[in-house]
Amino acid sequence: MKALDARFLILAFVLGSGLGTWTAWKWQAACYGLQLSAQAQGYQREREQAALAVVDWQNAEQAKRRALEIRLRDSDTTLHKELSDAQTSQTRLRDRLATADLRLSVLLASPLANDGMPATADAGGLVHGSARGELDPAAAGRIVAITDDGDQGLIALKACQAYVREIAH
């Protein structure tokens, strides 16, 4: 019976070892499955948070862009109004010059008398003690056109400076 008991013990040991190994294997697989599940959930949360951060960043950038577009549109509107006001003013000035409603004049250099003193001028034509001469309407119109170009250039420069300030901020 001793041989049967030894075989029984060996069989019991092999079955016990196999059952123990199988149980340990299943237990480790379950633990590893839980770890993988927790890791996958953590990774999923990180991806969702990253996606939300990107969406928030995009929304903030779109809001900044919309605000900049509004400021630039307002700046363009102001520029257009300034240009049209300047053109209207120049047109009125040209019309007044053309109809002789307005005359441009310049200060004349006083001719010197023989004694080095300025010659006396007519009292009706004095402005700050100097004589004045009227300009030809065509010359006055050219001067107004030059000032109109200068005004438009200054307005455009002002608009460019405002644009650069907006972009820089």
Protein backbone atom coordinates (compact mmCIF):
# COMPACT_ATOMS: atom_id res chain seq x y z
CA MET A 1 0.00 0.00 0.00
CA LYS A 2 2.92 2.13 0.40
CA ALA A 3 3.35 2.45 -3.36
CA LEU A 4 -0.31 3.37 -3.74
CA ASP A 5 -0.05 5.96 -0.98
CA ALA A 6 3.07 7.39 -2.58
CA ARG A 7 1.33 7.61 -5.95
CA PHE A 8 -1.71 9.11 -4.30
CA LEU A 9 0.47 11.66 -2.56
CA ILE A 10 2.30 12.47 -5.79
CA LEU A 11 -1.03 12.77 -7.66
CA ALA A 12 -2.46 14.92 -4.88
CA PHE A 13 0.69 17.04 -4.93
CA VAL A 14 0.59 17.42 -8.74
CA LEU A 15 -3.16 18.19 -8.70
CA GLY A 16 -2.71 20.59 -5.79
CA SER A 17 0.21 22.27 -7.50
CA GLY A 18 -1.72 22.49 -10.79
CA LEU A 19 -4.82 23.81 -9.04
CA GLY A 20 -2.71 26.31 -7.09
CA THR A 21 -0.90 27.40 -10.24
CA TRP A 22 -4.18 27.75 -12.11
CA THR A 23 -5.71 29.76 -9.25
CA ALA A 24 -2.64 32.01 -9.01
CA TRP A 25 -2.71 32.48 -12.78
CA LYS A 26 -6.39 33.51 -12.74
CA TRP A 27 -5.83 35.79 -9.75
CA GLN A 28 -2.88 37.52 -11.46
CA ALA A 29 -4.87 37.85 -14.71
CA ALA A 30 -7.74 39.47 -12.82
CA CYS A 31 -5.37 41.87 -11.04
CA TYR A 32 -3.58 42.70 -14.28
CA GLY A 33 -6.94 43.24 -16.01
CA LEU A 34 -7.93 45.68 -13.25
CA GLN A 35 -4.61 47.51 -13.60
CA LEU A 36 -5.02 47.75 -17.38
CA SER A 37 -8.59 48.98 -16.94
CA ALA A 38 -7.49 51.66 -14.46
CA GLN A 39 -4.65 52.67 -16.77
CA ALA A 40 -7.00 52.90 -19.76
CA GLN A 41 -9.46 55.01 -17.76
CA GLY A 42 -6.65 57.34 -16.66
CA TYR A 43 -5.44 57.66 -20.23
CA GLN A 44 -8.99 58.35 -21.41
CA ARG A 45 -9.38 61.09 -18.78
CA GLU A 46 -6.07 62.65 -19.85
CA ARG A 47 -7.15 62.64 -23.50
CA GLU A 48 -10.50 64.20 -22.62
CA GLN A 49 -8.80 66.89 -20.53
CA ALA A 50 -6.33 67.60 -23.32
CA ALA A 51 -9.17 67.82 -25.85
CA LEU A 52 -11.09 70.19 -23.58
CA ALA A 53 -7.98 72.32 -23.12
CA VAL A 54 -7.54 72.53 -26.90
CA VAL A 55 -11.21 73.46 -27.36
CA ASP A 56 -10.92 76.14 -24.66
CA TRP A 57 -7.75 77.49 -26.28
CA GLN A 58 -9.43 77.57 -29.70
CA ASN A 59 -12.44 79.39 -28.25
CA ALA A 60 -10.17 81.94 -26.59
CA GLU A 61 -8.22 82.48 -29.82
CA GLN A 62 -11.46 82.84 -31.80
CA ALA A 63 -12.72 85.39 -29.27
CA LYS A 64 -9.44 87.32 -29.59
CA ARG A 65 -9.72 87.21 -33.38
CA ARG A 66 -13.33 88.39 -33.32
CA ALA A 67 -12.39 91.25 -30.99
CA LEU A 68 -9.50 92.21 -33.27
CA GLU A 69 -11.76 92.06 -36.33
CA ILE A 70 -14.28 94.31 -34.59
CA ARG A 71 -11.57 96.80 -33.61
CA LEU A 72 -10.15 96.78 -37.15
CA ARG A 73 -13.63 97.21 -38.64
CA ASP A 74 -14.24 100.16 -36.31
CA SER A 75 -10.85 101.58 -37.28
CA ASP A 76 -11.69 101.16 -40.97
CA THR A 77 -15.04 102.85 -40.41
CA THR A 78 -13.32 105.74 -38.65
CA LEU A 79 -10.74 105.99 -41.45
CA HIS A 80 -13.45 106.00 -44.10
CA LYS A 81 -15.38 108.70 -42.22
CA GLU A 82 -12.24 110.84 -41.81
CA LEU A 83 -11.37 110.45 -45.50
CA SER A 84 -14.89 111.29 -46.66
CA ASP A 85 -15.04 114.28 -44.28
CA ALA A 86 -11.68 115.53 -45.57
CA GLN A 87 -12.80 115.05 -49.18
CA THR A 88 -16.07 116.85 -48.49
CA SER A 89 -14.19 119.71 -46.85
CA GLN A 90 -11.74 119.92 -49.75
CA THR A 91 -14.59 119.81 -52.27
CA ARG A 92 -16.35 122.66 -50.48
CA LEU A 93 -13.12 124.63 -50.38
CA ARG A 94 -12.53 124.07 -54.12
CA ASP A 95 -16.13 125.09 -54.88
CA ARG A 96 -15.78 128.26 -52.83
CA LEU A 97 -12.53 129.08 -54.61
CA ALA A 98 -14.09 128.39 -58.02
CA THR A 99 -17.07 130.65 -57.34
CA ALA A 100 -14.80 133.39 -55.98
CA ASP A 101 -16.66 133.14 -52.69
CA LEU A 102 -13.28 132.61 -51.06
CA ARG A 103 -9.88 133.96 -52.06
CA LEU A 104 -6.51 132.70 -50.90
CA SER A 105 -3.89 135.31 -50.21
CA VAL A 106 -0.23 135.30 -49.29
CA LEU A 107 1.93 137.64 -47.28
CA LEU A 108 4.10 139.79 -49.50
CA ALA A 109 7.61 140.79 -48.67
CA SER A 110 7.65 144.49 -47.98
CA PRO A 111 9.76 146.38 -50.46
CA LEU A 112 12.38 148.46 -48.72
CA ALA A 113 12.56 152.18 -49.18
CA ASN A 114 15.85 153.93 -49.83
CA ASP A 115 16.46 154.43 -46.12
CA GLY A 116 16.19 150.66 -45.30
CA MET A 117 12.76 150.99 -43.74
CA PRO A 118 9.77 149.13 -45.18
CA ALA A 119 7.67 151.20 -47.52
CA THR A 120 4.35 152.22 -46.09
CA ALA A 121 1.43 150.08 -47.10
CA ASP A 122 -2.24 150.79 -47.44
CA ALA A 123 -3.97 150.44 -44.08
CA GLY A 124 -6.77 148.30 -45.58
CA GLY A 125 -4.38 145.58 -46.73
CA LEU A 126 -2.44 145.05 -43.51
CA VAL A 127 -2.38 141.81 -41.60
CA HIS A 128 0.16 141.84 -38.81
CA GLY A 129 1.85 144.75 -40.50
CA SER A 130 2.52 143.02 -43.86
CA ALA A 131 0.90 143.47 -47.23
CA ARG A 132 -1.08 140.57 -48.73
CA GLY A 133 -1.59 139.52 -52.32
CA GLU A 134 -4.41 137.34 -53.69
CA LEU A 135 -3.58 134.12 -55.51
CA ASP A 136 -4.89 133.21 -58.91
CA PRO A 137 -7.90 130.83 -58.50
CA ALA A 138 -6.13 128.11 -60.54
CA ALA A 139 -3.04 128.33 -58.32
CA ALA A 140 -5.24 128.30 -55.24
CA GLY A 141 -6.98 125.17 -56.58
CA ARG A 142 -3.62 123.45 -57.08
CA ILE A 143 -2.61 124.36 -53.53
CA VAL A 144 -5.88 122.93 -52.22
CA ALA A 145 -5.31 119.73 -54.23
CA ILE A 146 -1.83 119.41 -52.72
CA THR A 147 -3.19 119.89 -49.21
CA ASP A 148 -5.93 117.36 -50.00
CA ASP A 149 -3.29 114.78 -50.95
CA GLY A 150 -1.39 115.61 -47.77
CA ASP A 151 -4.52 115.25 -45.65
CA GLN A 152 -5.27 111.86 -47.21
CA GLY A 153 -1.69 110.76 -46.62
CA LEU A 154 -1.84 111.81 -42.97
CA ILE A 155 -5.16 110.02 -42.49
CA ALA A 156 -3.76 106.86 -44.12
CA LEU A 157 -0.64 107.08 -41.93
CA LYS A 158 -2.81 107.44 -38.84
CA ALA A 159 -4.83 104.39 -39.92
CA CYS A 160 -1.64 102.35 -40.47
CA GLN A 161 -0.35 103.33 -37.05
CA ALA A 162 -3.67 102.34 -35.44
CA TYR A 163 -3.56 99.01 -37.31
CA VAL A 164 -0.02 98.28 -36.09
CA ARG A 165 -1.01 99.19 -32.53
CA GLU A 166 -3.99 96.81 -32.72
CA ILE A 167 -1.90 93.97 -34.13
CA ALA A 168 0.84 94.53 -31.55
CA HIS A 169 -1.63 94.19 -28.68
